[in-house]
Short mmCIF file of C-alpha atoms in Angstrom, two decimals:
data_model
loop_
_atom_site.label_atom_id
_atom_site.label_comp_id
_atom_site.label_asym_id
_atom_site.label_seq_id
_atom_site.Cartn_x
_atom_site.Cartn_y
_atom_site.Cartn_z
CA MET I 98 2.98 -6.93 -16.48
CA GLU I 99 4.76 -9.19 -18.95
CA ASN I 100 2.84 -12.05 -20.55
CA THR I 101 4.63 -15.26 -19.54
CA LEU I 102 2.40 -17.58 -21.55
CA THR I 103 3.86 -16.75 -24.95
CA GLN I 104 7.50 -17.44 -24.08
CA THR I 105 9.39 -20.71 -24.62
CA LYS I 106 9.02 -22.94 -21.54
CA THR I 107 10.45 -26.11 -20.06
CA PHE I 108 8.09 -28.98 -19.30
CA LYS I 109 8.15 -28.11 -15.59
CA GLN I 110 7.26 -24.50 -16.34
CA LEU I 111 4.44 -25.56 -18.65
CA ARG I 112 3.00 -27.83 -15.97
CA THR I 113 3.05 -24.94 -13.50
CA ILE I 114 1.32 -22.67 -16.03
CA VAL I 115 -1.42 -25.27 -16.57
CA GLN I 116 -1.98 -25.47 -12.81
CA VAL I 117 -2.17 -21.68 -12.54
CA LEU I 118 -4.65 -21.55 -15.42
CA GLN I 119 -6.84 -24.13 -13.72
CA LYS I 120 -6.66 -22.28 -10.41
CA SER I 121 -7.48 -19.00 -12.16
CA VAL I 122 -10.64 -20.54 -13.66
CA GLU I 123 -11.68 -22.01 -10.30
CA GLU I 124 -11.32 -18.65 -8.55
CA GLY I 125 -13.18 -16.71 -11.25
CA TYR I 126 -10.21 -14.79 -12.62
CA LEU I 127 -10.25 -16.51 -15.98
CA ARG I 128 -13.18 -17.40 -18.21
CA LYS I 129 -13.96 -21.10 -18.45
CA ASP I 130 -13.86 -21.02 -22.27
CA TYR I 131 -10.42 -19.40 -22.44
CA LYS I 132 -8.93 -22.30 -24.46
CA ALA I 133 -11.26 -21.80 -27.40
CA GLU I 134 -10.96 -18.01 -27.31
CA CYS I 135 -7.17 -18.06 -27.08
CA LYS I 136 -6.51 -20.21 -30.17
CA ALA I 137 -6.62 -17.21 -32.44
CA SER I 138 -4.58 -14.87 -30.24
CA ASN I 139 -2.09 -17.49 -28.97
CA TYR I 140 -2.74 -16.36 -25.37
CA GLU I 141 -1.58 -12.80 -26.11
CA ASP I 142 -4.65 -11.38 -24.31
CA ILE I 143 -3.99 -13.19 -21.01
CA VAL I 144 -1.99 -11.40 -18.30
CA GLU I 145 -0.92 -11.93 -14.71
CA THR I 146 -2.88 -10.00 -12.13
CA GLY I 147 -0.84 -8.04 -9.64
CA CYS I 148 -3.03 -8.29 -6.58
CA ARG I 149 -4.03 -11.59 -4.99
CA GLY I 150 -2.13 -14.79 -5.50
CA PHE I 151 -1.67 -18.24 -4.00
CA SER I 152 1.05 -20.67 -2.95
CA LEU I 153 1.94 -23.56 -5.25
CA ASN I 154 4.80 -25.99 -4.67
CA GLY I 155 6.56 -23.53 -2.39
CA HIS I 156 6.18 -20.56 -4.76
CA TYR I 157 3.85 -17.57 -4.56
CA LEU I 158 2.07 -17.15 -7.91
CA PHE I 159 -0.50 -14.75 -9.34
CA TYR I 160 -3.72 -15.51 -11.17
CA TYR I 161 -4.15 -15.20 -14.95
CA SER I 162 -6.92 -13.14 -16.47
CA TYR I 163 -7.96 -11.48 -19.74
CA CYS I 164 -6.57 -7.95 -19.94
CA GLU I 165 -10.02 -6.73 -21.03
CA ASP I 166 -11.41 -8.07 -17.73
CA CYS I 167 -8.84 -6.03 -15.79
CA VAL I 168 -7.83 -2.45 -15.14
CA MET I 169 -4.26 -1.18 -15.14
CA VAL I 170 -3.05 0.31 -11.85
CA ASP I 171 0.59 1.42 -11.52
CA ASP I 172 1.65 -0.82 -14.43
CA GLU I 173 -0.05 -3.89 -12.94
CA TRP I 174 -3.31 -5.60 -13.90
CA TYR I 175 -6.17 -5.89 -11.41
CA HIS I 176 -9.25 -8.02 -12.07
CA ASP I 177 -12.18 -5.60 -12.36
CA VAL I 178 -14.50 -7.82 -10.27
CA ASN I 179 -12.42 -10.00 -7.93
CA ASP I 180 -9.96 -7.21 -7.11
CA GLN I 181 -12.36 -4.28 -7.14
CA ASP I 182 -11.80 -3.59 -3.43
CA GLU I 183 -8.09 -3.07 -4.07
CA PHE I 184 -8.26 -0.03 -6.35
CA LYS I 185 -10.24 3.17 -6.64
CA TYR I 186 -10.93 5.64 -9.40
CA ASP I 187 -9.23 8.97 -8.72
CA GLU I 188 -11.74 11.59 -9.83
CA ILE I 189 -9.21 14.42 -9.77
CA ASP I 190 -6.48 12.77 -11.86
CA GLU I 191 -9.01 10.60 -13.72
CA GLU I 192 -7.13 7.32 -13.34
CA TYR I 193 -7.21 4.14 -11.27
CA ILE I 194 -5.00 4.12 -8.16
CA ILE I 195 -4.10 1.66 -5.40
CA GLY I 196 -6.76 1.57 -2.69
CA GLY I 197 -4.17 2.22 0.00
CA ASP I 198 -3.26 5.53 -1.65
CA ALA I 199 -6.88 6.62 -2.00
CA VAL I 200 -8.91 8.63 0.46
CA LEU I 201 -12.65 9.23 0.53
CA VAL I 202 -13.53 12.90 0.19
CA ASN I 203 -16.81 14.17 1.62
CA ASP I 204 -18.38 16.71 -0.70
CA ARG I 205 -21.70 18.47 -0.14
CA ARG I 206 -23.77 16.26 -2.44
CA ARG I 207 -21.63 13.15 -2.85
CA GLU I 208 -18.45 11.29 -1.91
CA TYR I 209 -15.52 10.57 -4.20
CA TYR I 210 -12.02 9.09 -4.07
CA THR I 211 -8.72 10.71 -4.91
CA HIS I 212 -5.02 10.19 -4.19
CA ILE I 213 -3.82 11.28 -0.75
CA ASP I 214 -1.33 13.65 -2.42
CA ASN I 215 -4.25 15.63 -3.90
CA CYS I 216 -5.69 16.40 -0.50
CA ASP I 217 -4.73 20.01 0.07
CA SER I 218 -6.29 23.45 -0.19
CA SER I 219 -5.33 23.79 -3.88
CA ASN I 220 -7.92 21.07 -4.59
CA ASP I 221 -10.37 22.47 -2.01
CA ILE I 222 -9.82 19.46 0.29
CA TYR I 223 -9.18 19.77 4.04
CA GLN I 224 -8.27 17.09 6.59
CA LEU I 225 -9.54 16.50 10.11
CA GLY I 226 -8.14 13.38 11.75
CA ASP I 227 -8.51 10.60 9.20
CA ASP I 228 -11.37 12.31 7.32
CA PHE I 229 -11.30 14.67 4.33
CA TYR I 230 -13.82 17.36 3.42
CA THR I 231 -14.40 19.98 0.73
CA MET I 232 -15.21 23.55 1.68
CA ALA I 233 -18.76 23.05 0.38
CA TYR I 234 -19.23 20.23 2.88
CA ILE I 235 -17.66 22.20 5.76
CA ASP I 236 -19.86 25.23 5.11
CA ASN I 237 -22.98 23.09 5.38
CA ASP I 238 -21.98 21.00 8.41
CA ASP I 239 -22.74 22.44 11.84
CA ASP I 240 -20.25 20.10 13.54
CA LEU I 241 -17.16 21.46 11.74
CA VAL I 242 -15.59 24.84 12.52
CA TRP I 243 -12.31 26.68 11.98
CA ASP I 244 -10.40 27.56 15.15
CA CYS I 245 -8.40 30.74 15.81
CA ASP I 246 -5.28 29.16 14.27
CA GLY I 247 -7.07 28.30 11.04
CA GLU I 248 -7.28 24.58 11.83
CA LEU I 249 -10.38 22.53 11.06
CA ARG I 250 -11.95 21.20 14.27
CA HIS I 251 -15.02 19.46 15.65
CA ARG I 252 -17.19 22.01 17.41
CA GLU I 253 -17.43 19.84 20.54
CA ASP I 254 -13.63 19.94 20.95
CA VAL I 255 -13.28 23.75 21.10
CA TYR I 256 -14.75 26.76 22.92
CA TYR I 257 -16.39 29.76 21.27
CA TRP I 258 -15.18 33.19 22.46
CA GLU I 259 -17.60 36.06 22.05
CA CYS I 260 -14.83 38.66 22.41
CA ASP I 261 -13.21 37.74 19.07
CA ASP I 262 -15.84 35.53 17.44
CA GLU I 263 -13.28 32.67 17.25
CA TYR I 264 -12.96 29.10 18.54
CA HIS I 265 -10.21 28.25 21.05
CA ASP I 266 -8.85 25.26 22.99
CA GLU I 267 -9.75 26.88 26.33
CA PRO I 268 -12.91 28.53 27.69
CA GLU I 269 -13.14 32.29 27.34
CA ASP I 270 -13.66 32.82 31.07
CA ASP I 271 -10.35 32.25 32.89
CA ASP I 272 -12.06 32.24 36.31
CA ASN I 273 -12.76 28.81 37.77
CA ASP I 274 -15.26 28.30 40.54
CA GLY I 275 -13.60 25.46 42.42
CA ASP I 276 -13.98 22.30 40.39
CA GLU I 277 -10.46 20.91 40.82
CA GLU I 278 -10.75 18.26 38.12
CA GLU I 279 -11.88 20.79 35.52
CA GLU I 280 -9.15 23.16 36.65
CA GLU I 281 -6.53 20.48 35.95
CA ASP I 282 -7.65 20.13 32.36
CA ILE I 283 -7.53 23.86 31.58
CA ILE I 284 -3.84 23.96 30.77
CA ASN I 285 -1.83 27.15 31.16
CA GLU I 286 0.93 26.86 28.60
CA THR I 287 3.17 29.30 30.49
CA ASN I 288 3.74 26.81 33.32
CA ARG I 289 2.41 23.42 32.16
CA ALA I 290 3.09 21.08 29.27
CA GLN I 291 -0.11 20.75 27.27
CA ILE I 292 -2.07 17.50 27.11
CA HIS I 293 -3.65 17.69 23.67
CA ASN I 294 -6.84 16.37 22.17
CA TYR I 295 -6.62 12.77 20.91
CA LEU I 296 -6.74 13.98 17.27
CA PHE I 297 -3.82 16.36 17.79
CA LYS I 298 -1.04 15.96 15.20
CA PRO I 299 2.00 18.19 15.68
CA ILE I 300 4.53 19.10 13.02
CA THR I 301 6.53 15.90 12.80
CA GLN I 302 10.15 16.13 13.91
CA PHE I 303 12.38 13.29 12.72
CA ILE I 304 15.07 13.02 15.39
CA SER I 305 18.29 11.14 14.71
CA MET I 306 22.00 11.11 15.47
CA PRO I 307 24.53 12.80 13.15
CA TYR I 308 26.06 9.44 12.28
CA ASP I 309 22.77 7.76 11.29
CA CYS I 310 22.62 6.78 7.63
CA THR I 311 19.78 8.06 5.44
CA GLN I 312 18.14 4.60 5.17
CA VAL I 313 17.85 3.99 8.92
CA PRO I 314 14.27 3.27 10.10
CA PHE I 315 12.44 5.59 12.50
CA PHE I 316 10.50 4.38 15.53
CA GLY I 317 7.56 6.08 17.24
CA ILE I 318 6.63 5.12 20.80
CA GLU I 319 3.25 5.50 22.50
CA LEU I 320 3.08 4.83 26.25
CA GLU I 321 -0.21 5.10 28.16
CA VAL I 322 -0.10 6.02 31.86
CA GLU I 323 -2.75 6.39 34.55
CA ARG I 324 -2.81 8.69 37.58
CA MET I 325 -3.57 6.67 40.72
CA ASN I 326 -5.95 7.96 43.38
CA LYS I 327 -3.13 8.51 45.88
CA SER I 328 -1.21 10.77 43.49
CA GLU I 329 -0.96 14.43 44.48
CA THR I 330 0.40 15.44 41.08
CA SER I 331 -2.14 16.60 38.52
CA ARG I 332 -1.89 15.39 34.94
CA GLY I 333 -0.79 18.81 33.72
CA ASP I 334 1.90 19.13 36.39
CA MET I 335 3.06 15.58 35.67
CA ALA I 336 3.40 16.35 31.99
CA LYS I 337 5.47 19.42 32.88
CA LYS I 338 7.78 17.38 35.13
CA ILE I 339 8.76 15.03 32.30
CA GLU I 340 8.67 17.52 29.43
CA ASN I 341 11.15 16.68 26.64
CA LYS I 342 11.67 17.76 23.03
CA ALA I 343 11.34 14.13 21.86
CA TRP I 344 7.73 13.64 22.97
CA TYR I 345 4.34 15.26 23.57
CA TYR I 346 1.07 14.30 25.31
CA LYS I 347 -2.47 13.38 24.27
CA ASN I 348 -5.72 12.44 25.95
CA ASP I 349 -7.02 8.93 25.23
CA GLY I 350 -10.61 7.79 25.67
CA SER I 351 -9.50 4.32 26.84
CA LEU I 352 -7.84 5.82 29.95
CA ASN I 353 -9.61 6.70 33.19
CA ASN I 354 -7.45 9.53 34.55
CA GLY I 355 -4.25 9.46 32.57
CA PHE I 356 -2.67 10.49 29.31
CA GLU I 357 -0.61 9.11 26.46
CA ILE I 358 3.06 9.95 25.92
CA VAL I 359 3.82 10.03 22.19
CA THR I 360 7.32 10.42 20.77
CA HIS I 361 8.29 12.00 17.52
CA PRO I 362 9.91 9.57 15.05
CA LEU I 363 13.26 8.54 16.58
CA THR I 364 16.10 6.39 15.34
CA PHE I 365 17.23 3.45 17.45
CA SER I 366 20.62 5.07 18.01
CA TYR I 367 18.94 8.25 19.29
CA ILE I 368 16.78 6.23 21.70
CA LYS I 369 19.89 4.52 23.10
CA HIS I 370 21.76 7.82 23.26
CA SER I 371 18.85 9.38 25.19
CA ALA I 372 18.26 6.38 27.45
CA LYS I 373 18.79 8.47 30.60
CA ASP I 374 16.03 10.88 29.55
CA PHE I 375 13.57 7.99 29.15
CA GLU I 376 14.69 6.41 32.43
CA SER I 377 14.34 9.70 34.30
CA ALA I 378 10.80 10.27 32.94
CA LEU I 379 9.67 6.75 33.84
CA ASN I 380 11.09 7.08 37.37
CA GLU I 381 9.41 10.47 37.78
CA LEU I 382 6.05 9.00 36.80
CA SER I 383 6.46 6.11 39.23
CA CYS I 384 7.58 8.36 42.11
CA ASN I 385 4.50 10.55 41.61
CA ALA I 386 2.08 7.60 41.88
CA TYR I 387 1.42 7.11 38.18
CA ASN I 388 0.96 3.60 36.87
CA SER I 389 1.06 1.72 33.60
CA TYR I 390 1.83 -1.98 34.13
CA ASN I 391 -1.03 -2.74 36.57
CA ALA I 392 -3.55 -0.21 35.28
CA ASN I 393 -5.48 -2.67 33.02
CA THR I 394 -6.08 0.23 30.59
CA CYS I 395 -2.52 0.90 29.47
CA GLY I 396 -0.33 -0.40 26.68
CA MET I 397 2.86 0.45 24.86
CA HIS I 398 2.77 0.68 21.06
CA ILE I 399 5.76 0.98 18.76
CA HIS I 400 5.52 2.37 15.21
CA ILE I 401 7.99 1.75 12.39
CA SER I 402 8.15 3.68 9.12
CA LYS I 403 6.22 1.80 6.42
CA LYS I 404 8.69 2.89 3.78
CA ALA I 405 11.44 1.08 5.69
CA PHE I 406 9.84 -2.28 4.75
CA GLY I 407 9.96 -4.07 1.46
CA THR I 408 7.25 -6.60 0.65
CA TRP I 409 9.33 -9.68 1.43
CA GLN I 410 10.67 -8.29 4.71
CA LEU I 411 7.20 -7.30 5.94
CA TYR I 412 5.94 -10.78 5.04
CA LYS I 413 8.71 -12.36 7.16
CA PHE I 414 8.09 -9.87 9.99
CA MET I 415 4.39 -10.77 10.19
CA LYS I 416 5.06 -14.48 9.69
CA PHE I 417 7.37 -14.51 12.73
CA PHE I 418 4.46 -13.29 14.88
CA ALA I 419 2.03 -15.85 13.42
CA GLU I 420 4.40 -18.79 13.90
CA ASN I 421 5.74 -17.97 17.39
CA VAL I 422 2.69 -17.01 19.42
CA PRO I 423 3.91 -18.34 22.84
CA PHE I 424 7.16 -16.39 22.46
CA ILE I 425 5.32 -13.21 21.43
CA VAL I 426 2.95 -13.53 24.40
CA ALA I 427 5.91 -13.85 26.76
CA ILE I 428 7.74 -10.88 25.21
CA SER I 429 4.58 -8.74 25.42
CA GLN I 430 4.25 -9.39 29.21
CA ARG I 431 0.49 -9.45 28.73
CA LYS I 432 -1.90 -12.20 29.69
CA MET I 433 -3.33 -14.02 26.71
CA ASP I 434 -6.87 -12.68 27.19
CA LYS I 435 -5.60 -9.07 27.24
CA LEU I 436 -3.47 -9.70 24.17
CA VAL I 437 -6.51 -11.04 22.30
CA GLN I 438 -8.52 -8.00 23.42
CA TRP I 439 -6.03 -5.27 22.53
CA ALA I 440 -3.48 -6.81 20.14
CA ASN I 441 -4.75 -10.09 18.74
CA ILE I 442 -2.20 -12.13 16.77
CA GLU I 443 -4.07 -12.98 13.58
CA ASP I 444 -3.98 -16.56 12.34
CA ASN I 445 -3.22 -15.83 8.69
CA ASP I 446 -2.02 -18.27 6.05
CA ASP I 447 0.83 -17.46 3.67
CA ASN I 448 -1.52 -16.08 1.02
CA ALA I 449 -3.08 -13.58 3.41
CA LEU I 450 0.29 -12.54 4.82
CA MET I 451 1.79 -12.00 1.38
CA TYR I 452 -1.27 -10.03 0.28
CA LYS I 453 -1.00 -7.74 3.30
CA ALA I 454 2.75 -7.38 2.86
CA LYS I 455 2.37 -6.44 -0.79
CA LYS I 456 -0.29 -3.83 -0.08
CA LYS I 457 1.06 -2.80 3.36
CA GLU I 458 -2.54 -2.80 4.52
CA GLY I 459 -5.37 -5.27 5.02
CA ASN I 460 -6.41 -5.31 8.68
CA SER I 461 -10.15 -5.21 9.17
CA ALA I 462 -9.64 -4.28 12.84
CA ARG I 463 -7.25 -1.91 14.60
CA TYR I 464 -6.75 -4.00 17.75
CA VAL I 465 -4.37 -6.53 16.22
CA ALA I 466 -0.73 -7.30 17.02
CA ILE I 467 0.54 -5.65 13.83
CA ASN I 468 -1.74 -2.83 12.76
CA LEU I 469 -1.38 -1.85 9.09
CA GLN I 470 -4.19 0.72 8.99
CA ASN I 471 -2.02 3.78 9.63
CA TYR I 472 -1.04 5.68 6.50
CA SER I 473 2.73 5.94 7.03
CA THR I 474 3.60 3.55 9.88
CA ILE I 475 3.33 -0.08 10.90
CA GLU I 476 2.19 -0.27 14.51
CA VAL I 477 3.12 -3.13 16.86
CA ARG I 478 0.57 -3.12 19.70
CA ILE I 479 1.48 -6.19 21.75
CA PHE I 480 3.25 -4.70 24.77
CA ARG I 481 1.83 -4.22 28.23
CA GLY I 482 2.29 -0.72 29.60
CA THR I 483 5.35 -0.29 31.80
CA LEU I 484 7.25 2.27 33.85
CA ASN I 485 10.15 -0.14 34.32
CA PHE I 486 13.05 1.18 32.27
CA ASN I 487 14.49 -2.28 31.51
CA SER I 488 11.13 -3.54 30.22
CA PHE I 489 10.62 -0.33 28.26
CA MET I 490 13.98 -0.75 26.51
CA LYS I 491 13.40 -4.50 26.07
CA ASN I 492 10.28 -3.75 24.04
CA ILE I 493 12.09 -1.32 21.75
CA GLU I 494 15.06 -3.66 21.38
CA PHE I 495 12.77 -6.53 20.39
CA ILE I 496 11.15 -4.54 17.59
CA HIS I 497 14.48 -3.24 16.31
CA ALA I 498 16.05 -6.70 16.51
CA LEU I 499 13.16 -8.32 14.64
CA TYR I 500 13.26 -5.59 12.01
CA MET I 501 16.99 -6.09 11.41
CA PHE I 502 16.70 -9.89 11.60
CA THR I 503 13.96 -10.07 8.95
CA LYS I 504 15.90 -7.65 6.77
CA GLU I 505 19.16 -9.61 6.89
CA SER I 506 18.11 -13.26 7.32
CA LYS I 507 16.51 -15.70 4.93
CA ILE I 508 15.66 -18.37 7.53
CA ILE I 509 13.01 -16.98 9.88
CA THR I 510 12.79 -19.32 12.85
CA LEU I 511 12.72 -18.64 16.58
CA ASP I 512 16.05 -20.38 17.11
CA SER I 513 17.75 -18.38 14.38
CA PHE I 514 16.29 -15.17 15.84
CA LYS I 515 17.63 -15.95 19.31
CA GLU I 516 21.01 -16.76 17.80
CA TYR I 517 20.92 -13.44 15.94
CA ILE I 518 20.28 -11.60 19.23
CA SER I 519 23.01 -13.48 21.11
CA ASN I 520 25.56 -12.49 18.45
CA SER I 521 24.67 -8.80 18.70
CA CYS I 522 25.90 -6.25 21.23
CA GLU I 523 22.81 -4.03 20.75
CA TYR I 524 20.15 -5.81 22.79
CA SER I 525 21.28 -6.21 26.41
CA ASN I 526 17.81 -5.76 27.97
CA LEU I 527 16.20 -8.20 25.52
CA LYS I 528 18.93 -10.79 26.18
CA LYS I 529 18.43 -10.51 29.94
CA PHE I 530 14.66 -10.92 29.61
CA ILE I 531 14.93 -14.02 27.40
CA LYS I 532 17.41 -15.58 29.82
CA LEU I 533 15.34 -14.67 32.90
CA LYS I 534 12.14 -16.13 31.41
CA ASN I 535 13.98 -19.12 29.90
CA LEU I 536 12.43 -18.45 26.50
#
C-alpha cells in the first residue's frame, strides 16, 4: 500500500493525517515515540494498514503503522498484533493469507491453516461438511469412514453392509418389520425423491436463461416445511410429488417432521420464468397438509453469490437493514421475538459494517439477518416460512430489488428504495405487499 505521508499535501490533508496519526497511537497501531523515530526516515517506514479503519469527518480511513510491525497479505499491510485474527499463515504455500480464505486442517498430531484452494487429494486433504482432514487423521479417527461411493462420512450417518464390507445410506436388510415412521425414511430411489442428510452437497448446477448476461447474480432459496399430523402423505412421497430439476431436499434438525427444499443457484429471470413450477409445488404442499407459515420451526432463507458484491455495495446492503428495522420486520412477516431468535438484525456502526463488507465475513453467530459465514454466498435469513406463492415471490423480489438498488444508487434511504421499486416493472408482488401493509 502506497505511503501517503511522504507526498505533498494541502493544509486540510495534513490536518487529517495528524488526526489519523493520533488515532493510530491511541488504538495501538502506531508506537507512541514515532515522531522521534521518523525524523531520520522522513516517515518512509510508516504505512496504511488494510484491515480495520474508522470514520472521520464523513470519510472511512485506515490506521498508520510501522511496516516492520505488520505483515504483508495480498499487497496490503496488516498489523501483526491488532489484526492477527484477520490473517493466517498458509503452511503449504508458506505465506500469509486472508483469514476468510484460510481453513483449519486437522492432521493426526496437530492442526494447521492453508488456503481453501489447497484442500484437495493432491495435498492429502479431504472435506466433510465444513471440516478438513488429512488421511493420517482419518485413519486414526473411528468416527470417520469412506462410503461405497468414496465419499468421506460420519459413521453415525451411514450403515455398514457385511455383504460388501462397505458403508451405505440405507440399512443392508431391506425387510421392515412394521415401523411406519422408519419405513418412510428408508427412501427407495426408484419411486421416491430422496431426502438427504443435512450435510449433503450435490454437484452445483447454475441455472439461468439463455439471455442472462455473465455478470448476473445467482440466488439460492431454502424453504423449510413441516408435515402436519393430519397429513396422509409421507415425507418421501411428498418430495416425489414436487420433484423438480431446480431443487433437492435435506433433513434439518430444527424441524419436527418435515424437510428443507433447497434450490440450485438460479438467476432472477429463471425464477420468474419458472414461477408456475414454484406455485404448483407450494400448492401441492398445502393441499397435502404440509405447513410452513404457522409451523414455528420454519423459515425461508435466500442466498446471493458473494462474488456478485463489491465492498461498497455490500456495505450499503447491510446498512439498509441496520437503518430500517421496522420495515425489515414487516417485510419478513415474522414477529420481532422470532426475528431476534432466528435472524437478528445486528446493531452495527459504520466501522463494523465497513469491516464486514471489506472482508465479506465477520459474524460471530449464524442466526443473524445477514449471515456472512458461508464460504461463497451471503445468506439473508429474515423471512418467515410460507406456502403462499405471492409471499414467496415477494421475498425473492425484495432481495433482488435491494441488490439492484444498492448496486445502482448512491443515496440509500427507505424512501429512495420505495421510489426505485415503484419505477420498476419487475416487482409486482413486492409492490402489492408494501401497499397492502401501508409501509
